XYZ file of C-alpha atoms in Angstrom:
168
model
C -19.644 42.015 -9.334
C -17.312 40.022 -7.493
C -17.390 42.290 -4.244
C -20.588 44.662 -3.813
C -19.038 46.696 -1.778
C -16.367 47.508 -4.206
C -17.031 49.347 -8.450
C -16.666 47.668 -11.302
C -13.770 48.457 -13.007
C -13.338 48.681 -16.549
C -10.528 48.989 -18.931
C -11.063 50.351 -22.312
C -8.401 49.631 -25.024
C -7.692 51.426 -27.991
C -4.424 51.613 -29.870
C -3.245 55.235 -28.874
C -5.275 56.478 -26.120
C -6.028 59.009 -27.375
C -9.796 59.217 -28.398
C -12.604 56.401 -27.914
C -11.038 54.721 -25.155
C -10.707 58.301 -23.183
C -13.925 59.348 -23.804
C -15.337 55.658 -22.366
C -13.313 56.450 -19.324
C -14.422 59.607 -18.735
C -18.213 59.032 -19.769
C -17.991 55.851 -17.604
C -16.577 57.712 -14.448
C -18.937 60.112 -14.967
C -22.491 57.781 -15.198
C -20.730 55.190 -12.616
C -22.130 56.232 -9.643
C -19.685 54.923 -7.781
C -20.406 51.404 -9.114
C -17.716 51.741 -11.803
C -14.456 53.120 -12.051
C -13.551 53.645 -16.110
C -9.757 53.291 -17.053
C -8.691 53.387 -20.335
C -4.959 52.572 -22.018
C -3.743 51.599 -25.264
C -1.707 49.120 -27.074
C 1.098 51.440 -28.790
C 0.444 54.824 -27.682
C 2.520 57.072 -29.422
C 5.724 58.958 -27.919
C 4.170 61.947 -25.595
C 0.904 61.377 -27.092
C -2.116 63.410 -25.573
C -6.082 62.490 -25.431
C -6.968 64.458 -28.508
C -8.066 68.234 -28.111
C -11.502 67.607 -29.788
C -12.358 64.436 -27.336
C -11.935 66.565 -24.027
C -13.980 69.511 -25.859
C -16.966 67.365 -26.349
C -16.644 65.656 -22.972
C -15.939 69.244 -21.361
C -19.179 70.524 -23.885
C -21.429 67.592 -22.665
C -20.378 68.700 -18.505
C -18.414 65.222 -18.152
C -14.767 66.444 -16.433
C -11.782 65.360 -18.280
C -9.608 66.218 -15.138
C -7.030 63.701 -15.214
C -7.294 62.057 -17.864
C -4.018 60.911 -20.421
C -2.549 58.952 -22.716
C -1.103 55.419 -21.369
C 0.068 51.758 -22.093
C -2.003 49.061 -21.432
C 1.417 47.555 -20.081
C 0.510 50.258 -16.867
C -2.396 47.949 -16.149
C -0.650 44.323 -16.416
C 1.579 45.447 -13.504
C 1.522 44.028 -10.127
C 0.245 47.098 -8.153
C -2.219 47.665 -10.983
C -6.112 47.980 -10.419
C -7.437 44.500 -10.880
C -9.854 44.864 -13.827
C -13.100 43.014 -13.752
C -13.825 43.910 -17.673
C -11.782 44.891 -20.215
C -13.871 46.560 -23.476
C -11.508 46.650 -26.485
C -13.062 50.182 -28.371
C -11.096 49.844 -32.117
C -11.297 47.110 -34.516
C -7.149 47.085 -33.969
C -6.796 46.882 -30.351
C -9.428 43.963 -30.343
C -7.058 42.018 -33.086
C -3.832 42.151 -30.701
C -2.327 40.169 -28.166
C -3.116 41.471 -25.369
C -1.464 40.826 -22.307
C -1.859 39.045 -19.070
C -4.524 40.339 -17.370
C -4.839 39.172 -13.499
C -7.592 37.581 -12.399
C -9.032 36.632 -15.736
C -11.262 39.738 -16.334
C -14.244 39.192 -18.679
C -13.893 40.463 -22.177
C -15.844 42.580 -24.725
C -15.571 44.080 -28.476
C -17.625 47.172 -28.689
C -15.944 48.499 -32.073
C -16.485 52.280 -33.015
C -14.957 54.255 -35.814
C -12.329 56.585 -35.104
C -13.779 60.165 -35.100
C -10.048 61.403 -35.238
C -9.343 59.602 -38.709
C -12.021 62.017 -40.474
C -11.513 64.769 -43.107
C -13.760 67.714 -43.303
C -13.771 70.769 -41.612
C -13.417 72.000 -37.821
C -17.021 71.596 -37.421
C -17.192 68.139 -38.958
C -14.696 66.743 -36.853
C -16.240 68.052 -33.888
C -19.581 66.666 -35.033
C -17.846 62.945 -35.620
C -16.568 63.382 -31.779
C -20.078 64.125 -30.436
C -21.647 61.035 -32.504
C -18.620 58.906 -31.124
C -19.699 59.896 -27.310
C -23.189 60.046 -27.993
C -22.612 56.655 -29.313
C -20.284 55.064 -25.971
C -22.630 56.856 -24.124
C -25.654 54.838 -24.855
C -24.332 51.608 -24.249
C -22.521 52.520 -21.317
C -26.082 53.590 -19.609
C -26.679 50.412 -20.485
C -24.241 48.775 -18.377
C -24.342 50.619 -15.713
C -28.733 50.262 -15.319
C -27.878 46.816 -15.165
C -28.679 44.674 -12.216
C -26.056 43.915 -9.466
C -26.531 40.010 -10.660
C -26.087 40.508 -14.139
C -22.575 41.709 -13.178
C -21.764 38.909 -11.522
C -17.873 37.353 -12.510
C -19.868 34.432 -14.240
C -22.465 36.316 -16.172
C -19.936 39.496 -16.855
C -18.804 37.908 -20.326
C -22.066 37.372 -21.515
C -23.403 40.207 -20.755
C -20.819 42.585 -22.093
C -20.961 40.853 -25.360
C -24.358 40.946 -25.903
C -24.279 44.850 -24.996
C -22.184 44.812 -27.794
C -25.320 44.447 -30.311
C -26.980 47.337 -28.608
């Protein structure tokens, strides 16, 4: 980390916002310990779109709050009086093909690709079910981050790191 004293922060970009991205947010704000601070945004959020009703149940089911949380451009985060982002995790196979844009300080990047629980067919109870595996899923590596050791987050050792997380 480039200041100890300060968390992590970490962007997670989807293409609407409005599922795997908010549940890394919330799961990472959640496990942080105050090491991390999750953010999440997407690349074309749709007009008034909302995190999706099914996402905060399972987050809300699993004790993690989802106070909070919404729907956003990643254009929020490129602005001047912006967080400054020391990783940015793209979530969706979509959001990790796009231009993304300037990003200050040069975070370190990651692909951690998940399917879209949201893009199933099936019944209540299925859809609910692909939510759970989806944060079950983020979950798991995100422990992994955050367990790791103050030098393996270090601005030179970041990239590295997140990408190999993303074979875990």
């Amino acid at each position: 980390m480039t200041n100890p004293n300060q968390p992590l922060h970490v962007l997670f970009l989807c293409t609407h916002n409005s599922a795997r991205s908010i549940l890394a947010e919330a799961i990472l704000n959640h496990i942080g310990g105050g090491r991390f601070k999750g953010f999440s945004a997407g690349s074309s959020p749709r007009a008034n779109q909302q995190p999706n009703p099914l996402g905060l149940q399972v987050l809300q089911d699993a004790g993690i709050s989802t106070q909070g949380l919404r729907s956003k451009s990643w254009d929020e985060f490129a602005l001047p009086d912006a967080p400054h982002m020391d990783l940015i995790i793209t979530v969706c196979d979509n959001a990790a093909g796009e231009t993304c844009p300037f990003w200050p300080g040069h975070p370190a990047t990651a692909h951690w690709g998940y399917a879209d629980p949201s893009a199933g067919e099936g019944s209540d109870a299925q859809k609910l079910e692909a939510f759970r595996q989806t944060l079950h899923a983020i979950r798991r590596r995100l422990e992994l981050l955050t367990a790791l050791s103050p030098e393996k987050l270090e601005k030179t050792l970041l990239q590295t790191t997140a990408h190999a997380l993303a074979q875990e």
